[in-house]
Amino acid sequence: MVPAAVQHEKPREDYELLARVAAGNQGALSELIARHGRGLRVFAARYLGNAGDAEDVVQEVFVTIWKQAARFDPARGRASTWLYRITANRCIDQRRRRALRTFIGLDDVRDEVASQEPGAEATTAARQELAIVRDGLSRLPERQRMAVLLRAVGDLDIAAIAEVMGGSAGSAEQLLVRGRRALRDHLRDHLAMAAEGLERKSS
């Protein structure tokens, strides 16, 4: 007899996993963490400029998902959009908490984002450009930075970005256009300065 073919279970959609989480299934939560945890951490780290704060934020996000998964309505949007909206809100809260701690004097932020300065440990042109772009991201206005990161890291379309940020599709598109232009200008200016420095050394 020929053995029956092994039937591989089809991966569950995010909304299905959220429904299982709402029913108390910890395995479904683990699947969501495995699927989206890294992306959410990268988004939060780029937005906040601090990997430790990002880790705290993402832990809070998944605690929130565990408690509030039943609130997700698939008729109102994608599950991934809902996850990034929660993360964006937690990032904003974290920035406010950090600002308060700094104002009061409870935080020493002198070493924050030191490793992301342009040229720090950049041994190739590609790594140097990445460092400059990261520096440029940290200089963007808050909403432009969030829109750019939601697009670049979260891979959300304009409609989803607008939903996460609580604005219109037109305003989200404008934030992306301005953010991208500012990053291009920042990169161009730094590369031009680097080229001038090389010319002076060679002359």
PDB file of N, CA and C in Angstrom, residues 42 53 99 122 148 153 182 192 195:
ATOM      1  N   VAL A  42      11.914  46.235  15.695  1.00  0.00           N
ATOM      2  CA  VAL A  42      12.682  47.105  14.804  1.00  0.00           C
ATOM      3  C   VAL A  42      11.992  48.452  14.657  1.00  0.00           C
ATOM      4  N   ASP A  53      14.361  50.376  25.366  1.00  0.00           N
ATOM      5  CA  ASP A  53      13.004  50.900  25.444  1.00  0.00           C
ATOM      6  C   ASP A  53      12.090  50.165  24.477  1.00  0.00           C
ATOM      7  N   ALA A  99      10.629  61.535  28.501  1.00  0.00           N
ATOM      8  CA  ALA A  99      10.781  62.986  28.590  1.00  0.00           C
ATOM      9  C   ALA A  99      10.548  63.476  30.018  1.00  0.00           C
ATOM     10  N   ALA A 122      31.337  52.473  10.981  1.00  0.00           N
ATOM     11  CA  ALA A 122      30.978  52.215   9.574  1.00  0.00           C
ATOM     12  C   ALA A 122      32.242  51.915   8.783  1.00  0.00           C
ATOM     13  N   VAL A 148       7.272  57.117   8.079  1.00  0.00           N
ATOM     14  CA  VAL A 148       8.340  56.477   7.308  1.00  0.00           C
ATOM     15  C   VAL A 148       8.630  55.079   7.843  1.00  0.00           C
ATOM     16  N   VAL A 153       9.476  49.701   7.728  1.00  0.00           N
ATOM     17  CA  VAL A 153       9.656  48.557   8.617  1.00  0.00           C
ATOM     18  C   VAL A 153       8.385  47.718   8.698  1.00  0.00           C
ATOM     19  N   ALA A 182      13.353  64.645   3.181  1.00  0.00           N
ATOM     20  CA  ALA A 182      14.294  65.070   4.224  1.00  0.00           C
ATOM     21  C   ALA A 182      15.433  64.062   4.385  1.00  0.00           C
ATOM     22  N   ALA A 192      28.165  64.664   0.486  1.00  0.00           N
ATOM     23  CA  ALA A 192      28.890  65.788  -0.112  1.00  0.00           C
ATOM     24  C   ALA A 192      29.988  66.279   0.828  1.00  0.00           C
ATOM     25  N   ALA A 195      32.827  63.834   0.723  1.00  0.00           N
ATOM     26  CA  ALA A 195      33.610  63.965  -0.506  1.00  0.00           C
ATOM     27  C   ALA A 195      34.539  65.170  -0.426  1.00  0.00           C
TER      28      ALA A 195
END
